[in-house]
Tab-separated table of C-alpha atoms in Angstrom:
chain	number	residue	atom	x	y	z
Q	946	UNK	CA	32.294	43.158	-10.900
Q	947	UNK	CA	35.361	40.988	-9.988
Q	948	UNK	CA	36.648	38.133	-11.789
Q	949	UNK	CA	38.297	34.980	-10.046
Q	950	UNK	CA	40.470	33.003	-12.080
Q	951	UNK	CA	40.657	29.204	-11.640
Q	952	UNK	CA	43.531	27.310	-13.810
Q	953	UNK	CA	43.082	23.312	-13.788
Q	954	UNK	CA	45.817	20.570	-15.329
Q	955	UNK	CA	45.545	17.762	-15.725
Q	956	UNK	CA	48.234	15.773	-13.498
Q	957	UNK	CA	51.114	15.070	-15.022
Q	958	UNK	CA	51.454	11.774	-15.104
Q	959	UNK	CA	47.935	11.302	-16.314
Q	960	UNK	CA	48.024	10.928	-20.438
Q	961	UNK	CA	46.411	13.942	-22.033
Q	962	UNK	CA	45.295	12.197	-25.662
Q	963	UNK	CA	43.547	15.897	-26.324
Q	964	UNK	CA	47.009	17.589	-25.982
Q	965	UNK	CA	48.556	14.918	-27.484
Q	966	UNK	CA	45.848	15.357	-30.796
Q	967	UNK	CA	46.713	18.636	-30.657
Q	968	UNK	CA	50.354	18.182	-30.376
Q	969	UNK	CA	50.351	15.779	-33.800
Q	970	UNK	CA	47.971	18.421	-35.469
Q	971	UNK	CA	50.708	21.739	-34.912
Q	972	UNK	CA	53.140	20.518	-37.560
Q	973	UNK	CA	50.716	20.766	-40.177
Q	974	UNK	CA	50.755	24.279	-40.184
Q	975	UNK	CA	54.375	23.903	-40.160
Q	976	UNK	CA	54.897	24.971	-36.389
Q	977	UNK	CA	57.228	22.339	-35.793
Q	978	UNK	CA	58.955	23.758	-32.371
Q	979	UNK	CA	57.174	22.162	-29.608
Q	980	UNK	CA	57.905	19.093	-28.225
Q	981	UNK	CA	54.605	18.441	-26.250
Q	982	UNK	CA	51.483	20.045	-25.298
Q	983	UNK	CA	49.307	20.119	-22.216
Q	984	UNK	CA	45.228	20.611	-22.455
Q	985	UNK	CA	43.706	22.392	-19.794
Q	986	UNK	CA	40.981	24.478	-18.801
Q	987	UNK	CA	40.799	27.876	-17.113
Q	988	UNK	CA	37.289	29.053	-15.481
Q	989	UNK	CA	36.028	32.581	-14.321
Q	990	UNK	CA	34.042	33.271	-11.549
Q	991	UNK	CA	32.059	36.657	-10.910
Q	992	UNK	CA	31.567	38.002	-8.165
Q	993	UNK	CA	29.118	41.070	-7.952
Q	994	UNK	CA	32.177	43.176	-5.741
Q	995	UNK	CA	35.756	42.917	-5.837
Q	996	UNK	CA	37.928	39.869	-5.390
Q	997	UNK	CA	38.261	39.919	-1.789
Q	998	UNK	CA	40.508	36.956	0.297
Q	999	UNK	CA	36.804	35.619	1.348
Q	1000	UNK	CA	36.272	35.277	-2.391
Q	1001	UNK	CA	39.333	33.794	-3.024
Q	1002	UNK	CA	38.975	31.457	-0.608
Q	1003	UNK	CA	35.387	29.779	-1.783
Q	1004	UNK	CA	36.856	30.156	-4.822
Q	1005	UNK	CA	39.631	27.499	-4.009
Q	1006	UNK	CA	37.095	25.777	-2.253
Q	1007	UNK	CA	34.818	25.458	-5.498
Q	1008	UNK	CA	38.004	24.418	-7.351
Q	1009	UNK	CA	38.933	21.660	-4.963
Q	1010	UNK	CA	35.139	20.074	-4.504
Q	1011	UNK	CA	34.151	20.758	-7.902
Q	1012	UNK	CA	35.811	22.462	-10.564
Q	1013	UNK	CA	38.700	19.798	-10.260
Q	1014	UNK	CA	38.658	16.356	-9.510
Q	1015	UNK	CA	42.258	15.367	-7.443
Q	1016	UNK	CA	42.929	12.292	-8.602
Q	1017	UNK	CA	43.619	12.876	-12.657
Q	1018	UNK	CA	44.014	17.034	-11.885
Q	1019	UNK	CA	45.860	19.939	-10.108
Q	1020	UNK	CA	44.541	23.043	-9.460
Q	1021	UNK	CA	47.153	25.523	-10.536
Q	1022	UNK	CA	45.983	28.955	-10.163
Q	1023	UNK	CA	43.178	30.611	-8.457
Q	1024	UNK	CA	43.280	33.952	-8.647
Q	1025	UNK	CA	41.848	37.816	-9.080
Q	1026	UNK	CA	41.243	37.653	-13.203
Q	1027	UNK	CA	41.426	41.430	-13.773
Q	1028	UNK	CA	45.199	41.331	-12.141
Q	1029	UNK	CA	46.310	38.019	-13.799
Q	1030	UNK	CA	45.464	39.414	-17.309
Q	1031	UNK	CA	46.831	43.496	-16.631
Q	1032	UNK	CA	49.847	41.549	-15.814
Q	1033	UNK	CA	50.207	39.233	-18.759
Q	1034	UNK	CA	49.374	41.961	-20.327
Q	1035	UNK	CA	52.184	44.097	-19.383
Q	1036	UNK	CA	54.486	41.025	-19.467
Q	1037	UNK	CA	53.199	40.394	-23.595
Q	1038	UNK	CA	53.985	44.433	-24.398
Q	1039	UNK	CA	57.306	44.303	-22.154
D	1125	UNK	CA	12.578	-6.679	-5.152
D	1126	UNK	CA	12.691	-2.933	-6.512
D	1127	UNK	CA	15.455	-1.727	-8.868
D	1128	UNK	CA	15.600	1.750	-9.342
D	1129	UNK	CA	17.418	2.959	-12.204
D	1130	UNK	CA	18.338	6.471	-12.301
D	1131	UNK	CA	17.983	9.309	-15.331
D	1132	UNK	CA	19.327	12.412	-15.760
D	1133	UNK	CA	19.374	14.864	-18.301
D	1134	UNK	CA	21.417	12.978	-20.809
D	1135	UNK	CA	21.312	9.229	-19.655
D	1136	UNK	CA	20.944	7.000	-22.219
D	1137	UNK	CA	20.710	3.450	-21.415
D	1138	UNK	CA	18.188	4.478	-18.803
D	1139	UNK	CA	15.355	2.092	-20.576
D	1140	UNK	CA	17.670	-0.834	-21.650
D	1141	UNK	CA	19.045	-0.722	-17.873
D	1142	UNK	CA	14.947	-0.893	-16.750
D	1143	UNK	CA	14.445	-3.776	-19.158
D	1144	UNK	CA	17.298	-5.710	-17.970
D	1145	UNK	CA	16.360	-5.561	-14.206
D	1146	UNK	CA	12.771	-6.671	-15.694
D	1147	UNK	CA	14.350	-9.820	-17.643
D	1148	UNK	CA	16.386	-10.410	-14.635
D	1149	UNK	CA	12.967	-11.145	-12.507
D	1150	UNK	CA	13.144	-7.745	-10.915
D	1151	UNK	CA	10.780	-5.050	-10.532
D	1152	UNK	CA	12.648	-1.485	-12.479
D	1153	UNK	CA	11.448	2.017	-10.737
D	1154	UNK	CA	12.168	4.896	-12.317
D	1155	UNK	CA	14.194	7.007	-10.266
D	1156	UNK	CA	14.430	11.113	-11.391
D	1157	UNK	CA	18.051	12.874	-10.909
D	1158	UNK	CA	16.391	16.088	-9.242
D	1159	UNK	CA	14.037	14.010	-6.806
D	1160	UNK	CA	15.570	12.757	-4.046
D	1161	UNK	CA	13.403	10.381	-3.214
D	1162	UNK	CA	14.361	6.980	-3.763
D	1163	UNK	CA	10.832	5.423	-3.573
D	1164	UNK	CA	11.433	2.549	-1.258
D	1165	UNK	CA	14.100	0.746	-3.896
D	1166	UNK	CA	16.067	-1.914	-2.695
D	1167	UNK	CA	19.101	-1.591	-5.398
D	1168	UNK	CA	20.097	0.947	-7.674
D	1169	UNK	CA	21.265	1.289	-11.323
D	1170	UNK	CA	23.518	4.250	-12.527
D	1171	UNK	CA	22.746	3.848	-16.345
D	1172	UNK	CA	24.981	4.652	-18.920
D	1173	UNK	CA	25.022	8.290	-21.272
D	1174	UNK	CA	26.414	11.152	-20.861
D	1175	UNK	CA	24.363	12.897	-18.302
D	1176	UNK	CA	24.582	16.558	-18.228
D	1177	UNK	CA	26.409	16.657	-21.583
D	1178	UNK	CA	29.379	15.301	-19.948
D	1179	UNK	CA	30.453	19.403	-18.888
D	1180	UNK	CA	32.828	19.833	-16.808
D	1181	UNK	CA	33.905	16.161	-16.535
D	1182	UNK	CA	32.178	12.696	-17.330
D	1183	UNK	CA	29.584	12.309	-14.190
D	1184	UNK	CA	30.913	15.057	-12.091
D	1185	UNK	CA	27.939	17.360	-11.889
D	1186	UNK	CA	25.503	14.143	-11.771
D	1187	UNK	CA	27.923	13.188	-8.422
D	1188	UNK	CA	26.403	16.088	-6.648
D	1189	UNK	CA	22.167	15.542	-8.433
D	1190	UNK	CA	19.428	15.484	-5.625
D	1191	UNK	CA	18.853	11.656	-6.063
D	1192	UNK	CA	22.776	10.919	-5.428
D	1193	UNK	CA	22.482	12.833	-1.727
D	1194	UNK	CA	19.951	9.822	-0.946
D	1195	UNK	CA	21.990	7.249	-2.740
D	1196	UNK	CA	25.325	8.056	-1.367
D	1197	UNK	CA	23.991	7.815	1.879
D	1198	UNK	CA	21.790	4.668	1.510
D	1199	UNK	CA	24.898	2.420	-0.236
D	1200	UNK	CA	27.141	4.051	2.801
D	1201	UNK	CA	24.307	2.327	4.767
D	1202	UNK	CA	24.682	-1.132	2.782
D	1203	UNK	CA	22.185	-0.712	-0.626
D	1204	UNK	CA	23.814	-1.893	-3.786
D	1205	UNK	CA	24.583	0.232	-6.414
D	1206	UNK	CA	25.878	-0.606	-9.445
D	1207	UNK	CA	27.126	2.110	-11.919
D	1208	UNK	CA	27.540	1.217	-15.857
D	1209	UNK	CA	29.483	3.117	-17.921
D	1210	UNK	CA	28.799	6.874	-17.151
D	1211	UNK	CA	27.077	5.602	-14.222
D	1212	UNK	CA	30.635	4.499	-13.161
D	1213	UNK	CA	31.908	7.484	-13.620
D	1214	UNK	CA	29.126	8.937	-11.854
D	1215	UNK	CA	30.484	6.505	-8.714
D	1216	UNK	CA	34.060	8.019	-8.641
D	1217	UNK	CA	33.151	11.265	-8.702
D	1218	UNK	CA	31.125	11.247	-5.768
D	1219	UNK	CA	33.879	9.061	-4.148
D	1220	UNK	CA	31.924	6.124	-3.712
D	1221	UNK	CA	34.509	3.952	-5.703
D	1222	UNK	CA	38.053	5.066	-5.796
D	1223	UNK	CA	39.584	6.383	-8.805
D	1224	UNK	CA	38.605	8.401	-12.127
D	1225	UNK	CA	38.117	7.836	-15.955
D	1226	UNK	CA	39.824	9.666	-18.700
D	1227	UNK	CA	39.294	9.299	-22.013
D	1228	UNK	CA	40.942	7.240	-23.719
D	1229	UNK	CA	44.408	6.867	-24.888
D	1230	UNK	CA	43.375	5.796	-27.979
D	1231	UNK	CA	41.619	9.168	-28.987
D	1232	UNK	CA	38.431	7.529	-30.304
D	1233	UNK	CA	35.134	6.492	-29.511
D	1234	UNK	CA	35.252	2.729	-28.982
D	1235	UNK	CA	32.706	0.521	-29.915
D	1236	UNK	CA	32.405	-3.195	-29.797
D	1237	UNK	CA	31.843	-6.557	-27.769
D	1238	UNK	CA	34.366	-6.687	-25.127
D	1239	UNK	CA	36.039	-9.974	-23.686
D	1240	UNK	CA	36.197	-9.771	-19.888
D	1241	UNK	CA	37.268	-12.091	-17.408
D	1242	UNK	CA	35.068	-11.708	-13.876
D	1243	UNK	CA	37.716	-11.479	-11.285
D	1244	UNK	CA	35.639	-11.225	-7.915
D	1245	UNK	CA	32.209	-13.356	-7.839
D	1246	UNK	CA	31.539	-12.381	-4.030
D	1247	UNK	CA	29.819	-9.274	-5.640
D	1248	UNK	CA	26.251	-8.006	-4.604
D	1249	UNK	CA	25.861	-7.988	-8.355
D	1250	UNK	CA	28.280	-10.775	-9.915
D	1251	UNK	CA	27.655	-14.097	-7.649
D	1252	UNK	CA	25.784	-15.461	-10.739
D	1253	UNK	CA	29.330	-16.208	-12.256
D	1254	UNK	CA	32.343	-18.044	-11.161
D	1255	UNK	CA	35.689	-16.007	-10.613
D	1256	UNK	CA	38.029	-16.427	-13.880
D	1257	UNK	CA	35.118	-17.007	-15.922
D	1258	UNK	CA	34.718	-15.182	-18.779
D	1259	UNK	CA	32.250	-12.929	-20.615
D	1260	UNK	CA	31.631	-10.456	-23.406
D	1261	UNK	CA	29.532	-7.642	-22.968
D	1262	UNK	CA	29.343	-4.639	-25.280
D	1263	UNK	CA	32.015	-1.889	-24.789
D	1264	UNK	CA	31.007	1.791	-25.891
D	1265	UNK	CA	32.927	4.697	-23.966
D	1266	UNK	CA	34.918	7.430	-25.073
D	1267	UNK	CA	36.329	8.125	-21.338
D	1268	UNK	CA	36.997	4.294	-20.066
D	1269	UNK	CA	40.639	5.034	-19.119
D	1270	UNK	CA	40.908	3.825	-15.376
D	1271	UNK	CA	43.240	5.515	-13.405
D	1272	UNK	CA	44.294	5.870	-9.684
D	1273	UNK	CA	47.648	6.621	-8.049
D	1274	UNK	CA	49.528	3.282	-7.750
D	1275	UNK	CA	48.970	2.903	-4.034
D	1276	UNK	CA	45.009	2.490	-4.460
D	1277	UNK	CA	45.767	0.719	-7.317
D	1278	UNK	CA	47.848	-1.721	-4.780
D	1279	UNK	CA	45.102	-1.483	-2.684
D	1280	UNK	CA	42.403	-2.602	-5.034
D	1281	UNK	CA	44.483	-5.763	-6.002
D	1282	UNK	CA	45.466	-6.391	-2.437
D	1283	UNK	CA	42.053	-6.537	-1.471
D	1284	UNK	CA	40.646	-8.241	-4.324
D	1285	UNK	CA	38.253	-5.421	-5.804
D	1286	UNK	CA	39.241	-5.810	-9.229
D	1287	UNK	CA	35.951	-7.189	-10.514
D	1288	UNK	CA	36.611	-7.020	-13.911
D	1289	UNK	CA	39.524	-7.265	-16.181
D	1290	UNK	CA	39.634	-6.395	-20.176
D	1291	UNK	CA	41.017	-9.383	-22.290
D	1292	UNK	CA	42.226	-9.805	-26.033
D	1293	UNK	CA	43.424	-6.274	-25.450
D	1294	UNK	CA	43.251	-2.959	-22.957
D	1295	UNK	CA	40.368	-0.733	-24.974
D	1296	UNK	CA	41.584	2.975	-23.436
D	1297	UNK	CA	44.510	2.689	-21.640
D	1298	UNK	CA	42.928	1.570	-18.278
D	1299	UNK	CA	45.760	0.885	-15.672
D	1300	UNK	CA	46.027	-2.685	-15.014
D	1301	UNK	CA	43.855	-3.666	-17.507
D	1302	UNK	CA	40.577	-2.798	-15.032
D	1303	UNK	CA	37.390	-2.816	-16.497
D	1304	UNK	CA	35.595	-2.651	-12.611
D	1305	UNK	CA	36.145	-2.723	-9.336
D	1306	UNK	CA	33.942	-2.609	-6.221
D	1307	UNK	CA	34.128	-0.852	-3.123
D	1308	UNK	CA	35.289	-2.743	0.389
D	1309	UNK	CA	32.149	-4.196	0.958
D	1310	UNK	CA	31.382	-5.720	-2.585
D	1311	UNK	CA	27.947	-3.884	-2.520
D	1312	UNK	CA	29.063	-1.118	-4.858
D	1313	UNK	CA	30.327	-1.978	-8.064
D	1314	UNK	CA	31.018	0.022	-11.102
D	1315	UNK	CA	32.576	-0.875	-14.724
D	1316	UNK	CA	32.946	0.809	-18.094
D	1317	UNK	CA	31.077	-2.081	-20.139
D	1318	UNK	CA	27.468	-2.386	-20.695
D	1319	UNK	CA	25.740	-5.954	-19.402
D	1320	UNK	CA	22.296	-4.076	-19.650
D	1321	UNK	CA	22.597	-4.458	-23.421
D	1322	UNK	CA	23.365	-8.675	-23.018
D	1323	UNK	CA	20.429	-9.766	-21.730
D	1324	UNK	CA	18.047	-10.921	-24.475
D	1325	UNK	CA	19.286	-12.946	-27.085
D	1326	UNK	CA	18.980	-11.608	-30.905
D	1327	UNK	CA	20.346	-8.253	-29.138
D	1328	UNK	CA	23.543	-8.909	-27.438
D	1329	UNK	CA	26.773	-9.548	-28.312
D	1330	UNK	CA	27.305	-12.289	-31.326
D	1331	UNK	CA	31.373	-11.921	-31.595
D	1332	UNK	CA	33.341	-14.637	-29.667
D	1333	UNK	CA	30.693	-17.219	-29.831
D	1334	UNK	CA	28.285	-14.515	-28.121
D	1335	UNK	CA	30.187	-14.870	-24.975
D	1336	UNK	CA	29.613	-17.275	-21.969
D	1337	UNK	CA	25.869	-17.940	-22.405
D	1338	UNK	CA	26.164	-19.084	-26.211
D	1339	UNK	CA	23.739	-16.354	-26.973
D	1340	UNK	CA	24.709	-12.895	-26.354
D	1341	UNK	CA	23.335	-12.782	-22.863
D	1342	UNK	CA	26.219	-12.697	-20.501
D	1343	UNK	CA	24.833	-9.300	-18.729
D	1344	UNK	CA	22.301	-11.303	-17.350
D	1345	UNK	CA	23.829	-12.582	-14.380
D	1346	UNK	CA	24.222	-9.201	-13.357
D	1347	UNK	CA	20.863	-8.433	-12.645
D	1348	UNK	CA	20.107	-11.902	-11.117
D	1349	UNK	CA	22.932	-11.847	-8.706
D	1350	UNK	CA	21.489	-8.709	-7.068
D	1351	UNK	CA	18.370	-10.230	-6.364
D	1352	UNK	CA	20.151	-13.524	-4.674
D	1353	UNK	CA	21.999	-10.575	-2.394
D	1354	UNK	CA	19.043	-8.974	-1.688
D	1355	UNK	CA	17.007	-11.988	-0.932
D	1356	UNK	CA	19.903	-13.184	1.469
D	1357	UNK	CA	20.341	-10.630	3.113
């Protein structure tokens, strides 16, 4: 089965008060290096075959009529799941 | 005149909305999110809660419900619709007003009775008040933030569809200070406070004087103005 992976942000010059609570809460465990922090949310869609263009593109369609709404969000990703992760993957083990 | 008032899964206010209509000399009908038959109404309510647990976003997945296909498309065709609270959210996601709530900057729940001043009286559902008069209403949201790109935002003010304006303070960070607006034809109107729960005195509001009315009971007007568009029209 394929995967389709949708990334949504919130815009940025909408105020994010969850990545700003979670910005305030990293210096407690004494991570004290980052400036700011963004909240967003990343979905996965299956598909019962592989991620095909056609799939890709109801996927976008899905993100842009539903999965983000385009005035407080950007949709900043959609793609094939399996490929996005083998190649963070190799990136994280590089 | 019929009201319907609208539940989904997770609507809360649903009842208070029903009794308000009712004290407002209106007739309530219950109106069911997957039925999308709107049983002859001749108004509708978008009650407050947090249908559908709030996934996803506040009032996105109820923007696309059965019962919304027949209400987008009967307030497109002139019906007024007023949307409280998540019902207002509810409105902007199925682009029937402009713009979108975020929660708030102030990272909490807030709670309380909430000073507004009525901007626009022309309303289907606020010509029972004077423009710059104004009232408290409870305020209970945890995703009131207004916000639009500045050009709508110019828009709105341009055109006079602010309806309502927080005072004594912005709650959540709304731009502008907007508590509602309404769309071009002042038939649709949505805002983040409640006037469902100020209509029955003992129950409303008691903090600044109980608002306009004396008594807690400024929400009142909402729910009669509708009825003076309806019979009008």
């Amino acid at each position: 089965m394929g995967r389709v992976l949708v990334q949504v942000m919130p815009k940025p010059e909408i105020l994010d008060p969850q990545g700003k609570a979670v910005a305030a809460a990293l210096p407690r465990l004494g991570l004290t290096g980052f400036v700011d922090v963004r909240q967003g949310k990343r979905f996965e869609l299956v598909v019962e075959g592989p991620v095909t263009p056609e799939v890709l593109a109801q996927a976008r369609k899905a993100a842009e009529k539903l999965l983000a709404n385009p005035v407080i969000e950007d949709v900043v990703a959609v793609v094939d799941a399996d490929a996005a992760d083998q190649a963070a993957h190799a990136g994280a083990s590089a | 005149m019929k009201i319907g008032v609208v539940t989904f899964p997770g609507s809360l206010d649903d009842r208070d909305a029903a009794r308000a209509v009712v004290r407002g000399g209106g007739e309530a009908v219950a109106l069911w999110h997957a039925d999308a038959d709107l049983r002859g109404v001749d108004a509708v309510v978008l009650p407050g809660g947090f249908s559908y647990g709030d996934y996803l976003r506040a009032g996105a997945i109820a923007s696309i419900a059965p019962v919304m296909g027949s209400v987008v498309e009967a307030a497109r065709g002139g019906m007024p619709v007023l949307g409280i609270c998540n019902g207002f959210q509810v409105l902007c996601e199925a682009g029937l007003l402009p713009g979108a709530l975020v929660r708030n900057d102030v990272r909490t729940f807030v709670c309380r009775d909430q000073r507004l001043r009525v901007e626009d009286a022309s309303t289907a559902w606020t010509s029972a008040f004077e423009a710059g008069q104004e009232i408290v209403i409870p305020l209970k949201n945890g995703e009131g933030g207004y916000n639009a790109d500045q050009r709508t935002l110019d828009e709105l003010e341009g055109e006079g569809r602010v309806v309502f304006r927080y005072l004594g303070g912005n709650p959540n960070g709304s731009q502008r200070d907007i508590a509602g607006v309404r769309d071009a034809s002042g038939r649709i109107v949505g805002l983040m406070p409640h006037p469902e729960h100020a209509t029955e005195p003992g129950y409303g509001p008691s903090e600044h004087g109980g608002g306009a009315s004396g008594n807690g009971t400024d929400g009142l007007g909402f729910f009669t103005s509708v009825l003076q568009a309806l019979a009008s029209a």
